[in-house]
mmCIF file of C-alpha atoms and ligand atoms in Angstrom:
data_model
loop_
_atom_site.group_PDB
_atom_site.id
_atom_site.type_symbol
_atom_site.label_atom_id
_atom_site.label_comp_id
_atom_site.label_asym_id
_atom_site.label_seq_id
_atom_site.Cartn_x
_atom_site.Cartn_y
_atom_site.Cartn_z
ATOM 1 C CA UNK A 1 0.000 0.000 0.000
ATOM 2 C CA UNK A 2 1.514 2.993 -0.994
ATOM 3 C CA UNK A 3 1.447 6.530 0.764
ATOM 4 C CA UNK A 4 -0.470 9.376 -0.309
ATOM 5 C CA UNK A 5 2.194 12.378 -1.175
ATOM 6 C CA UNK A 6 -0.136 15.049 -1.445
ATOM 7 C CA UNK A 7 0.399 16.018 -5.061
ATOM 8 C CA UNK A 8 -1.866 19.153 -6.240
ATOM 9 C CA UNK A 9 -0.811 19.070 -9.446
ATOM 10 C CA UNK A 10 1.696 19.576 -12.733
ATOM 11 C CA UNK A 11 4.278 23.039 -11.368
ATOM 12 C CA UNK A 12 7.336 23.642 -14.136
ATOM 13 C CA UNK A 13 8.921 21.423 -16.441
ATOM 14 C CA UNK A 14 13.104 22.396 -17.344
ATOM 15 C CA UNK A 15 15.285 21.854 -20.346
ATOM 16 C CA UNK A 16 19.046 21.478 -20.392
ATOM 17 C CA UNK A 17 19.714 22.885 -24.070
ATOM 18 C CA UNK A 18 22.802 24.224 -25.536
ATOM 19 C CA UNK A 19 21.818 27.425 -26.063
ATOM 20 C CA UNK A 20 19.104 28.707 -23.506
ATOM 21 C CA UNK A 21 18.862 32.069 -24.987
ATOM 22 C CA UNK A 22 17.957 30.730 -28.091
ATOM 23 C CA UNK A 23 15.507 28.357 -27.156
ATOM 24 C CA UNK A 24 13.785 31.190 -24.916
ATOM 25 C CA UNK A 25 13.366 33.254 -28.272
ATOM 26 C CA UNK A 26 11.905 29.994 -29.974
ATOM 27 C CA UNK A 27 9.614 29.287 -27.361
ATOM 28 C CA UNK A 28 8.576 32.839 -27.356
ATOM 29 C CA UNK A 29 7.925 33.129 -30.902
ATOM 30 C CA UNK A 30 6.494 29.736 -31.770
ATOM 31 C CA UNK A 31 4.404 29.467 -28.415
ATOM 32 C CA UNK A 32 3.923 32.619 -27.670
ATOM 33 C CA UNK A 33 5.410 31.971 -24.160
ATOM 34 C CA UNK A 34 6.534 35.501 -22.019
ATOM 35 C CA UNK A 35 10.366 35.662 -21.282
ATOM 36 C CA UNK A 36 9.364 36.547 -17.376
ATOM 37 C CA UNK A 37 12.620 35.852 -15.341
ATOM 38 C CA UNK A 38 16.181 35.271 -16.003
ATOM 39 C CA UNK A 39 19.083 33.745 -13.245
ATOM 40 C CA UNK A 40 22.436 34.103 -14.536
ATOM 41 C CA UNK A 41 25.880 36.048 -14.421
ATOM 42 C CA UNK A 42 24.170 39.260 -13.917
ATOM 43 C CA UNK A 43 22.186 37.761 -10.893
ATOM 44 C CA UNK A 44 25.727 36.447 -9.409
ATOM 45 C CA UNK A 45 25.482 32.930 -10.486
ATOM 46 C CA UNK A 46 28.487 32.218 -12.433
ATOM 47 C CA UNK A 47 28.631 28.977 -14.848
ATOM 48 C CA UNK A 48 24.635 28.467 -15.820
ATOM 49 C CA UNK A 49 21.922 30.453 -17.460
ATOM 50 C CA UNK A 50 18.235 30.020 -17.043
ATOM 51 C CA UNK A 51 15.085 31.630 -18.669
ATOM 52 C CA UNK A 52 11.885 31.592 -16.801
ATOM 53 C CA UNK A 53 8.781 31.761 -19.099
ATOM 54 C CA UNK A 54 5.259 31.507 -18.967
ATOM 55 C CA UNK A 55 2.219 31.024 -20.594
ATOM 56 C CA UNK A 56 -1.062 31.006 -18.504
ATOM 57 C CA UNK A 57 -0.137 27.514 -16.609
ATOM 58 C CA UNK A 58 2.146 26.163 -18.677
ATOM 59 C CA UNK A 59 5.653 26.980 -17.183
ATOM 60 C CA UNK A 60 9.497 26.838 -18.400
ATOM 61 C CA UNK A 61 12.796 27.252 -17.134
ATOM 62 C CA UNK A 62 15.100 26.790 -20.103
ATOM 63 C CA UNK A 63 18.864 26.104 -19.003
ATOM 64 C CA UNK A 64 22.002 25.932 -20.518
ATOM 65 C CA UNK A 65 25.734 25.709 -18.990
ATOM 66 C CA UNK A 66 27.992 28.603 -19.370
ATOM 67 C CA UNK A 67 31.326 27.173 -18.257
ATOM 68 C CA UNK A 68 32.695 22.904 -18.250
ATOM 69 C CA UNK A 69 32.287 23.685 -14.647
ATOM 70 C CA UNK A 70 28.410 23.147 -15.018
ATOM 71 C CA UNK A 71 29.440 19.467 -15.999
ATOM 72 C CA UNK A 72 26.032 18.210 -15.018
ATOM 73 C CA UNK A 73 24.571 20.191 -17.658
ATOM 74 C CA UNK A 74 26.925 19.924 -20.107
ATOM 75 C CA UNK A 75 27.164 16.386 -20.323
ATOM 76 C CA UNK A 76 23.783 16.294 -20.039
ATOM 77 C CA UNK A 77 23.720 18.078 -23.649
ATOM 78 C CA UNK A 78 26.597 15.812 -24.687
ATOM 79 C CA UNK A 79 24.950 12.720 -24.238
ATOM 80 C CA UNK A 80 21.238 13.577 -24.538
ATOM 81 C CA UNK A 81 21.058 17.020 -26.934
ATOM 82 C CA UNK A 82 18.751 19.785 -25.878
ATOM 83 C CA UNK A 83 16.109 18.002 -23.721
ATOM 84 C CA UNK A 84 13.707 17.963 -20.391
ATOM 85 C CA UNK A 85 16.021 17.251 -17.105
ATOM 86 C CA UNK A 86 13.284 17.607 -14.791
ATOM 87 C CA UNK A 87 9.363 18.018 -14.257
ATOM 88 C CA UNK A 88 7.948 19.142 -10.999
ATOM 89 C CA UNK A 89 4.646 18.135 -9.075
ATOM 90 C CA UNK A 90 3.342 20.682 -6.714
ATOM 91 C CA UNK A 91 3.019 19.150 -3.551
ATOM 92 C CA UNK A 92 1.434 20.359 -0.370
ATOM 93 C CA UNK A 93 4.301 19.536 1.508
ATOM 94 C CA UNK A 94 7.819 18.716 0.029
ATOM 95 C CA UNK A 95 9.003 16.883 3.301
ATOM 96 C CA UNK A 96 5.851 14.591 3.016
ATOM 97 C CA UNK A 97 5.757 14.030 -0.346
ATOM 98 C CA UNK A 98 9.807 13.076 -0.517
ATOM 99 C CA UNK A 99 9.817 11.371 2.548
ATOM 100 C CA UNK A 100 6.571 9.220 1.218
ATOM 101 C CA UNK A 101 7.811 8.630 -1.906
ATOM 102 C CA UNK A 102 11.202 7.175 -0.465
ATOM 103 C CA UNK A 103 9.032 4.495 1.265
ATOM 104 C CA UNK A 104 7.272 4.099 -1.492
ATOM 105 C CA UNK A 105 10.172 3.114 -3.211
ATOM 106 C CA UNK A 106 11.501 6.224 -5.224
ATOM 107 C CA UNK A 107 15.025 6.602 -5.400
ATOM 108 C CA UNK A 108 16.385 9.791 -3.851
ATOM 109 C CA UNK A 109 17.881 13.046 -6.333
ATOM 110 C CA UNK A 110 18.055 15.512 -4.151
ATOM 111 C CA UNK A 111 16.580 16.213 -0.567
ATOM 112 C CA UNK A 112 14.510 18.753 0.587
ATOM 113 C CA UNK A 113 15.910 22.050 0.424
ATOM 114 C CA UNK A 114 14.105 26.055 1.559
ATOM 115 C CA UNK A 115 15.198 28.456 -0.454
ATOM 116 C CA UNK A 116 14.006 31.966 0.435
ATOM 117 C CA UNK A 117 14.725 35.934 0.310
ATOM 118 C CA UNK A 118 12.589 38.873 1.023
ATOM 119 C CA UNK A 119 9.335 37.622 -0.994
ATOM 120 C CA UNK A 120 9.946 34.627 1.068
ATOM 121 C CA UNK A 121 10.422 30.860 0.224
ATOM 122 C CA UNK A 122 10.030 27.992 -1.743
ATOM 123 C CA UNK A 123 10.980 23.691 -1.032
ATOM 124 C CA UNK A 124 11.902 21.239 -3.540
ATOM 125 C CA UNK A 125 13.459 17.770 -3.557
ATOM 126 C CA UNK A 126 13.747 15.094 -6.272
ATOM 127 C CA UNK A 127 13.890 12.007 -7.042
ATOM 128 C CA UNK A 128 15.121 9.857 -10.225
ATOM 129 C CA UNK A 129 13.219 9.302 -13.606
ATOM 130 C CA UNK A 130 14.503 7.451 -16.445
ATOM 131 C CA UNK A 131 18.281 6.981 -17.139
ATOM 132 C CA UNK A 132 19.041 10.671 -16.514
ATOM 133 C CA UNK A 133 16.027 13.060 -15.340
ATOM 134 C CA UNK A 134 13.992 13.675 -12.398
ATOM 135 C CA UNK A 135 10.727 14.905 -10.798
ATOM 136 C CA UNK A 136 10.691 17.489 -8.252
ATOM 137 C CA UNK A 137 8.684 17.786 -5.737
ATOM 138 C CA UNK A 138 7.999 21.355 -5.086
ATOM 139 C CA UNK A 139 5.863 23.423 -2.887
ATOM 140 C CA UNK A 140 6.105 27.555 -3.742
ATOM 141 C CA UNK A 141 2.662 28.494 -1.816
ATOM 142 C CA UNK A 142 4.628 31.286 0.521
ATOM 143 C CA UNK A 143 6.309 32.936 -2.326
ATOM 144 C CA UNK A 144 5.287 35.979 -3.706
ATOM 145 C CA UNK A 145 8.136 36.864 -5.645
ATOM 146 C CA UNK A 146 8.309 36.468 -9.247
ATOM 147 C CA UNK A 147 8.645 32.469 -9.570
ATOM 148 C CA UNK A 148 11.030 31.201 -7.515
ATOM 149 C CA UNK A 149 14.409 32.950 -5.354
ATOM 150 C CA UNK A 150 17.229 33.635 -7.676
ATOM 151 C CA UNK A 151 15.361 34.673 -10.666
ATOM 152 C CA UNK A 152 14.974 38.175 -11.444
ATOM 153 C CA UNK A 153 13.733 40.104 -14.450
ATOM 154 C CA UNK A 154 15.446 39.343 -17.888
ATOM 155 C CA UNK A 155 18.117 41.914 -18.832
ATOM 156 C CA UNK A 156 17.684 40.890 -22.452
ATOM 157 C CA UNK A 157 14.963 42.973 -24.026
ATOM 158 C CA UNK A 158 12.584 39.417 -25.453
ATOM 159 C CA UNK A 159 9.982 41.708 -27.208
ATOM 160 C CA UNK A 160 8.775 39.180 -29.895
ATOM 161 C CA UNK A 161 5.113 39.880 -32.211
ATOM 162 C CA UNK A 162 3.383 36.662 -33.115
ATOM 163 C CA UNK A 163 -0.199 35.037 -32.929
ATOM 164 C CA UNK A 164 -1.856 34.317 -29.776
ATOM 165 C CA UNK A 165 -1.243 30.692 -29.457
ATOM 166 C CA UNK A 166 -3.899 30.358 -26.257
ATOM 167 C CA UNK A 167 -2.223 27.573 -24.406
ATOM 168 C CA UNK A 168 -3.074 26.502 -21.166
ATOM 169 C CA UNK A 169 -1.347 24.041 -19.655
ATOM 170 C CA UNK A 170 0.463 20.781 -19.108
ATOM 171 C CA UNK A 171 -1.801 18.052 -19.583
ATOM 172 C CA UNK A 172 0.557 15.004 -19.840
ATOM 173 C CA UNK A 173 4.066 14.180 -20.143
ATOM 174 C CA UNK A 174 5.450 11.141 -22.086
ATOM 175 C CA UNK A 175 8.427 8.999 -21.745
ATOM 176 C CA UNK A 176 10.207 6.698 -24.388
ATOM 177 C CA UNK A 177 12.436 3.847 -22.587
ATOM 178 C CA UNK A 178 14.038 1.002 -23.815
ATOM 179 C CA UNK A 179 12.625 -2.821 -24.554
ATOM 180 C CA UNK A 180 11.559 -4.244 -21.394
ATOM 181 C CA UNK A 181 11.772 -0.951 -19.623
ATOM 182 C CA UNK A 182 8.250 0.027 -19.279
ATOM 183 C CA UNK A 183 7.020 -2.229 -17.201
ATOM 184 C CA UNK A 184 9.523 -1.354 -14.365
ATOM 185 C CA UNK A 185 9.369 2.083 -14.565
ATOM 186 C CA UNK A 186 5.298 1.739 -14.858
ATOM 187 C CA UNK A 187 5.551 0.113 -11.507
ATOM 188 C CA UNK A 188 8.088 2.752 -10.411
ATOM 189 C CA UNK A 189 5.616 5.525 -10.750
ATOM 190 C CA UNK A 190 2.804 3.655 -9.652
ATOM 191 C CA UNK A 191 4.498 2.613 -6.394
ATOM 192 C CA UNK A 192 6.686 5.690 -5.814
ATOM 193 C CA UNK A 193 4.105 8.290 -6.299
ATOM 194 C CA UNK A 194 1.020 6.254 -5.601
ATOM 195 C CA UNK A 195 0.016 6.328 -9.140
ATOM 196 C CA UNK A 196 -1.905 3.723 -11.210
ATOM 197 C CA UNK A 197 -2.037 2.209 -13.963
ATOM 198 C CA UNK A 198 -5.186 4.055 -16.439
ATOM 199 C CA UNK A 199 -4.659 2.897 -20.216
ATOM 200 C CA UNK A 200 -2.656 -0.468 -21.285
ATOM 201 C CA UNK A 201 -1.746 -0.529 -24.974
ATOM 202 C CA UNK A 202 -0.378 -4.316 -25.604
ATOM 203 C CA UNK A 203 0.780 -6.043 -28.762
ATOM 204 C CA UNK A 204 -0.768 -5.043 -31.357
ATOM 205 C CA UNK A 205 -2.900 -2.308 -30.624
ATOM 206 C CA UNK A 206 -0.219 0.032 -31.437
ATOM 207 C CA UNK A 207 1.550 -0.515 -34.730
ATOM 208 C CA UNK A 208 1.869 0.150 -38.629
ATOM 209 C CA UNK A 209 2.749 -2.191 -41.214
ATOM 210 C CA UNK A 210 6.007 -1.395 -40.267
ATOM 211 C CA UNK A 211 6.552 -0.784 -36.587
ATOM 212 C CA UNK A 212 5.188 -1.046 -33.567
ATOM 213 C CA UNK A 213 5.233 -0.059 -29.699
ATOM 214 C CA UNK A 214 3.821 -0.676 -26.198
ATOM 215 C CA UNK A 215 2.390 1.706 -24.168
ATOM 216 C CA UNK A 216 1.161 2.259 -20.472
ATOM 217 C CA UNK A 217 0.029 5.058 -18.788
ATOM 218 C CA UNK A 218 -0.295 6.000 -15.270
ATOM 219 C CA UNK A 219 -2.171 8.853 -13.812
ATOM 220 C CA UNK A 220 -2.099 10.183 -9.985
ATOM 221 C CA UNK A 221 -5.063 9.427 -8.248
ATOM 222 C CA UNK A 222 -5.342 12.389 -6.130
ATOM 223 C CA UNK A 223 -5.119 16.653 -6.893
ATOM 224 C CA UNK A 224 -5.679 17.643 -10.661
ATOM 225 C CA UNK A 225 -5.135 14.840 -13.222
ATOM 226 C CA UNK A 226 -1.363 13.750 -13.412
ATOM 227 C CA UNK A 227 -1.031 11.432 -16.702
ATOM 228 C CA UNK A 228 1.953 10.358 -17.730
ATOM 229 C CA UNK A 229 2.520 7.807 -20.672
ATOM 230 C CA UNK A 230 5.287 5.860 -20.747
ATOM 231 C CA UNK A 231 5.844 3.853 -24.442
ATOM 232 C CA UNK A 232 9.135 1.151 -25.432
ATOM 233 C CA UNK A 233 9.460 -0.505 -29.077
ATOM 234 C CA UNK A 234 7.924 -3.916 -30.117
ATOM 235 C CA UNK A 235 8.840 -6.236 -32.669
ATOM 236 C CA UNK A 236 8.368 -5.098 -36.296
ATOM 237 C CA UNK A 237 9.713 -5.460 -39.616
ATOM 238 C CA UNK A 238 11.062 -2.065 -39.554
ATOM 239 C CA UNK A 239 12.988 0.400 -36.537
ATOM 240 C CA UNK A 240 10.174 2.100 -34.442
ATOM 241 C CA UNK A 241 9.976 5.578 -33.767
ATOM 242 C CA UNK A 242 10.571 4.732 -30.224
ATOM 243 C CA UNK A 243 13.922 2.977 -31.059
ATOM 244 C CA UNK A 244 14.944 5.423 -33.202
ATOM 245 C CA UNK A 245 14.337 8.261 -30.006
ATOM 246 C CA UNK A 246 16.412 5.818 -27.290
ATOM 247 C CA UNK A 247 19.325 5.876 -30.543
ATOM 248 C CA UNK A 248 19.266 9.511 -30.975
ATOM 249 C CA UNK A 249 18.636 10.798 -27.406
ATOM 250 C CA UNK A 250 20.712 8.129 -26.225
ATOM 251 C CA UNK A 251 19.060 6.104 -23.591
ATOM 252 C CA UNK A 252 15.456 7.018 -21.755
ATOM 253 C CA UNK A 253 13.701 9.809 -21.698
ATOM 254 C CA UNK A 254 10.743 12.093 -22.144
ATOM 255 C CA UNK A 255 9.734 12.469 -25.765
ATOM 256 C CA UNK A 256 6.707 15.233 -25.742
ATOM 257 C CA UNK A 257 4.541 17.578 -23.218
ATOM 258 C CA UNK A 258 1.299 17.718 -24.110
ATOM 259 C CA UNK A 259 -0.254 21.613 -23.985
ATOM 260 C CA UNK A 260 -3.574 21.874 -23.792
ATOM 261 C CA UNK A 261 -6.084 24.386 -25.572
ATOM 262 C CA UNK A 262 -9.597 25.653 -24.736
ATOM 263 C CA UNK A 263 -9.709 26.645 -28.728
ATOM 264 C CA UNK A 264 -7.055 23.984 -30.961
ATOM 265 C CA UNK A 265 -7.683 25.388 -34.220
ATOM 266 C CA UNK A 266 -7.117 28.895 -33.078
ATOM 267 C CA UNK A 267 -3.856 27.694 -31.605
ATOM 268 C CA UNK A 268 -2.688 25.896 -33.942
ATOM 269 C CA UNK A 269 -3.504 28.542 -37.285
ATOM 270 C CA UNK A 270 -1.321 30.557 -34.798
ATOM 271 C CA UNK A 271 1.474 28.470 -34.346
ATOM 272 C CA UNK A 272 1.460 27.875 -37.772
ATOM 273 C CA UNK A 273 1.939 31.528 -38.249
ATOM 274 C CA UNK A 274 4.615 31.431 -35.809
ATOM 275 C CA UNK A 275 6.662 28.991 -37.946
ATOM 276 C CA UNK A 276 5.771 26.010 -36.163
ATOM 277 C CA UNK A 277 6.440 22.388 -38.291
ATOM 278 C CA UNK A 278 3.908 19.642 -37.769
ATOM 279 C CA UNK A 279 3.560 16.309 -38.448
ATOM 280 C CA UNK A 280 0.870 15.603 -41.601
ATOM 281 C CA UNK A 281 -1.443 13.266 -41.908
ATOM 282 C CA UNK A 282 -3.211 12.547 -45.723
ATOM 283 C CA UNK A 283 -6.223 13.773 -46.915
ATOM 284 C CA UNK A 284 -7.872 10.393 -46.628
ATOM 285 C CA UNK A 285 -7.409 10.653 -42.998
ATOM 286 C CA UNK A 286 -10.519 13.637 -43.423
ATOM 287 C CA UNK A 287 -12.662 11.778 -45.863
ATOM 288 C CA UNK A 288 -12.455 9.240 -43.164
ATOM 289 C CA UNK A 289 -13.572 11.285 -40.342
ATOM 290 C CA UNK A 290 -16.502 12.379 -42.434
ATOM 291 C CA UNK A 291 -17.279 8.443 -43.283
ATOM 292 C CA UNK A 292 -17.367 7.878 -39.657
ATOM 293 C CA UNK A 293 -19.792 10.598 -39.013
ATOM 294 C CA UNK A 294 -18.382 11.467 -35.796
ATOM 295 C CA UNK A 295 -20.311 14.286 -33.745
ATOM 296 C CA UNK A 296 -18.110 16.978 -33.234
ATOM 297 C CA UNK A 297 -19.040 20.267 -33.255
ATOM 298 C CA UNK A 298 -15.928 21.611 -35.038
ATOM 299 C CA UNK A 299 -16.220 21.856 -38.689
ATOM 300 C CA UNK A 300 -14.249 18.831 -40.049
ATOM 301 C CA UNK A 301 -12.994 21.066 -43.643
ATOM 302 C CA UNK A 302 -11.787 22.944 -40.894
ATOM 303 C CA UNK A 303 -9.934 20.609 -38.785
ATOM 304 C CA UNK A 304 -8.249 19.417 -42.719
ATOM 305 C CA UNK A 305 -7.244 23.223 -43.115
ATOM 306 C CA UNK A 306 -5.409 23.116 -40.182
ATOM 307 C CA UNK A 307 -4.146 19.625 -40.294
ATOM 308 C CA UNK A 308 -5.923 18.910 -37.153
ATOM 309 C CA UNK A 309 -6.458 15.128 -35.758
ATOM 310 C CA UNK A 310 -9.703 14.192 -34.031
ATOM 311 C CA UNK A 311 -10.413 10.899 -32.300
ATOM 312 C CA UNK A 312 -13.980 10.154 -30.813
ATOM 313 C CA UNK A 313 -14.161 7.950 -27.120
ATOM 314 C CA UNK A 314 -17.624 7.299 -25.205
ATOM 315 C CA UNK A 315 -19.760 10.874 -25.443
ATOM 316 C CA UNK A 316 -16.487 12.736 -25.991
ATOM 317 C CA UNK A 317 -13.532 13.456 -28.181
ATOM 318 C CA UNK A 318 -10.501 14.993 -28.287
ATOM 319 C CA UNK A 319 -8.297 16.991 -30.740
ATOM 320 C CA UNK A 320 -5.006 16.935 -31.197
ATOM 321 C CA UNK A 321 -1.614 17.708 -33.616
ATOM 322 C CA UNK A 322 2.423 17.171 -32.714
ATOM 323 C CA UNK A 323 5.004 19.014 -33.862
ATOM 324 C CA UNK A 324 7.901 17.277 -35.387
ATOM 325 C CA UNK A 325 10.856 17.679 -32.972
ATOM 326 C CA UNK A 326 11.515 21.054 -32.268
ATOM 327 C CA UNK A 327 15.582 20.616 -32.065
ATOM 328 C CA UNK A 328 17.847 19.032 -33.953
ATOM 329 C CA UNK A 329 17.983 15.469 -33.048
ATOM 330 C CA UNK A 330 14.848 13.875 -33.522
ATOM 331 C CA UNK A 331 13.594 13.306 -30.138
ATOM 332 C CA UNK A 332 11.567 15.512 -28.197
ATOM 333 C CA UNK A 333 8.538 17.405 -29.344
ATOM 334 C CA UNK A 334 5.260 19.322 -28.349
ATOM 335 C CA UNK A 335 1.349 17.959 -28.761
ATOM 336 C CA UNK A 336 -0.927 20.385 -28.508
ATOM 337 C CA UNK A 337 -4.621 18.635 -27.216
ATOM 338 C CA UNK A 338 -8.359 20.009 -26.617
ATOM 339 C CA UNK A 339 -10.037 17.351 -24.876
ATOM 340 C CA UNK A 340 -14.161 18.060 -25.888
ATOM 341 C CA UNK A 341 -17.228 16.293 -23.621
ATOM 342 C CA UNK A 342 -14.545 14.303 -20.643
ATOM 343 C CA UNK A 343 -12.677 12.574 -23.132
ATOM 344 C CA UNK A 344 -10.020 11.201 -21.248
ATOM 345 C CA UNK A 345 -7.759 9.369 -23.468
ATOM 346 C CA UNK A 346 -4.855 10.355 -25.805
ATOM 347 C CA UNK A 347 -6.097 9.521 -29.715
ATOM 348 C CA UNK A 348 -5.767 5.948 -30.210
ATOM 349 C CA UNK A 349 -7.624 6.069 -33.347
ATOM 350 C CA UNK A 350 -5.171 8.728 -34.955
ATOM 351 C CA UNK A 351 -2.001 6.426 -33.742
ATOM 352 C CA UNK A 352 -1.632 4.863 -37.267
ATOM 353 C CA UNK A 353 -2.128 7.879 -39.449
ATOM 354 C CA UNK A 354 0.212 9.485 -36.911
ATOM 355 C CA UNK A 355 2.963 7.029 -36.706
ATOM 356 C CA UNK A 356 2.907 6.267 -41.060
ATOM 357 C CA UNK A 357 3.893 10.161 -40.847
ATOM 358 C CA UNK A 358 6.795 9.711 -38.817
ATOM 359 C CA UNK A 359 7.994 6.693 -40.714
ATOM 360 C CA UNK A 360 7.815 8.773 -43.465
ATOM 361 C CA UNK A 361 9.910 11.387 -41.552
ATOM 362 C CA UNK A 362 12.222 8.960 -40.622
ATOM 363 C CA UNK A 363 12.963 7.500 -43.568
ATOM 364 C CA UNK A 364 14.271 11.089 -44.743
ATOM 365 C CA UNK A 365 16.412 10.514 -41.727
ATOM 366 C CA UNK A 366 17.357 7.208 -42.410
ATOM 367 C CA UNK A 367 16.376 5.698 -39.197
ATOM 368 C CA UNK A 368 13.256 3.459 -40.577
ATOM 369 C CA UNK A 369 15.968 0.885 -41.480
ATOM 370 C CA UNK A 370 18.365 -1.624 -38.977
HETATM 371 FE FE1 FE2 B 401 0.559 12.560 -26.013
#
């Protein structure tokens, strides 16, 4: 029987990325996210640069090492490219929700540690995820400074015009881990932060003619919904896109955030506008939608315009489009999602159109072949 760790809900997520300045300007362009806070040299700290930005509840810090001396960051980069160290759960109480999870069976990061100045303070602690990142446990209810202590307000002058993107917040966060892996760390999760086990994807209910994958995910089962799939590769004739992330990214880790929108068309013919690449799906994916005569209330030429997927579960449905990676290697990327009428789930029916578009993507790469 696990503990209870008091978890309220998704807080930040952070990137360790060669060049943090650069992905702040991308992140405010293409998502319209607000530059908000910067830590850095002109702050006093000496090898490491962060960006704090924000965009209604979804929140960044973007990181990057300014000396070798940041070696945790650096190799980081080395090994993994520009990716997500960390994602944070609010907690009510950090002490509680480390100590829990340690008897629970989590495997200690970091332990809890106040930080505070005049606005006053903020706890966090961590514990291990994956070959190389972490969640954080964090708890910034008597703070009412601008995020967290450290960060103050950017020197750099961000001032970016694009589209009003409209998104909201984190709504899951996905992992990619090796064959055999997803079990344990499944269990991990489910044990460790008293998750369980939602949605089950076994042999065969996710593949192509080509490739296939497993997938589980496990959700919290107390504060606001905490989902968080976790996928590995199955047999198939060709290399999965899941293989092809553990090559590139070099071991586990997590592969997309999912933003969601109260209004997905009007965020993504905004992101469009912003420059944003997505995946595409063919037009027979629409004439399909029409043949099944699903009830949605968005107008389905519409939803083709915009390259938008749709997937229909019980009374509700959900919408959704992912961006082809957003850095160089080909491993993490964005979803954006409007979940319509409860839908809970995340697109089964648009897995196949979805995944023959990365194939297709990856055979440009030449990664579809051993
Ligand atoms: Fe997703």
């Amino acid at each position: 029987m696990s503990h209870s760790l008091g978890i309220i809900g998704y807080d930040y997520v952070e990137f360790y990325v060669g060049s943090a300045k650069m992905w702040a300007y991308w992140h405010a362009k293409a998502l319209g996210m607000k530059v908000k806070g910067y830590l850095g040299p002109e702050s006093g700290v000496k090898d490491t640069a962060s960006y704090y930005l924000e965009k209604n509840d979804f929140r960044l810090i973007i990181t990057s090492a300014l000396k070798p001396s940041a070696f945790n960051i650096t190799s980081f980069v080395t090994n993994h490219g520009d990716g997500v160290k960390r994602w944070s759960l609010k907690v009510k109480d950090v002490n509680t929700a480390f100590e829990n999870s340690l008897e629970n069976g989590a495997i200690p990061e970091r332990s809890p540690q106040k930080i505070e100045d005049e606005n006053g303070w903020v706890e966090e602690a961590a514990i291990k995820l994956y070959d190389d990142s972490e969640i954080v446990f964090i708890n910034r209810e008597n703070y009412n400074g601008l995020f967290k202590p450290g960060f103050g307000n950017p020197v750099q002058h961000i001032s970016i015009s694009c589209e009003e993107t409209g998104l909201q917040a984190v709504d899951h966060i996905v992992g990619n881990v090796r064959t055999n892996e997803m079990n344990l760390w499944a269990n991990y999760l489910n044990e460790s932060l008293n998750f369980e086990t939602f949605i089950d994807f076994g042999p065969g209910d996710i593949s192509t003619k080509y490739s296939a994958l497993l997938s589980k995910v496990v959700r919290s089962k107390e504060g606001a919904a905490v989902k968080n799939p976790i996928n590995e590769p199955y047999e198939g004739i060709k290399k999965s896109q899941i293989e092809e992330y553990i090559d590139v990214y070099n071991g586990s880790g997590i592969q997309h955030i999912a933003i969601s929108t109260p209004d997905i068309i009007k965020s993504i013919a905004a992101m469009r506008a912003n420059g944003v690449e997505f995946l595409t799906v063919p037009d027979a994916y629409y004439d399909n939608l029409k043949e099944r005569g699903l009830e949605v209330t968005e107008d389905i030429d519409e939803l083709k315009k915009f390259g938008i997927l749709c997937d229909t579960e019980g009374t509700g449905y959900l919408l959704q489009l992912f961006t082809k990676p957003i850095s160089d290697r080909a491993s993490f990327f964005y979803e954006i999602i409007q979940r319509r009428k409860g839908a809970e789930g995340f697109g089964q029916g648009n897995f196949q159109a979805l995944f023959e578009s990365i194939e297709k993507d990856q055979e440009l790469r030449g990664t579809l072949d051993r």
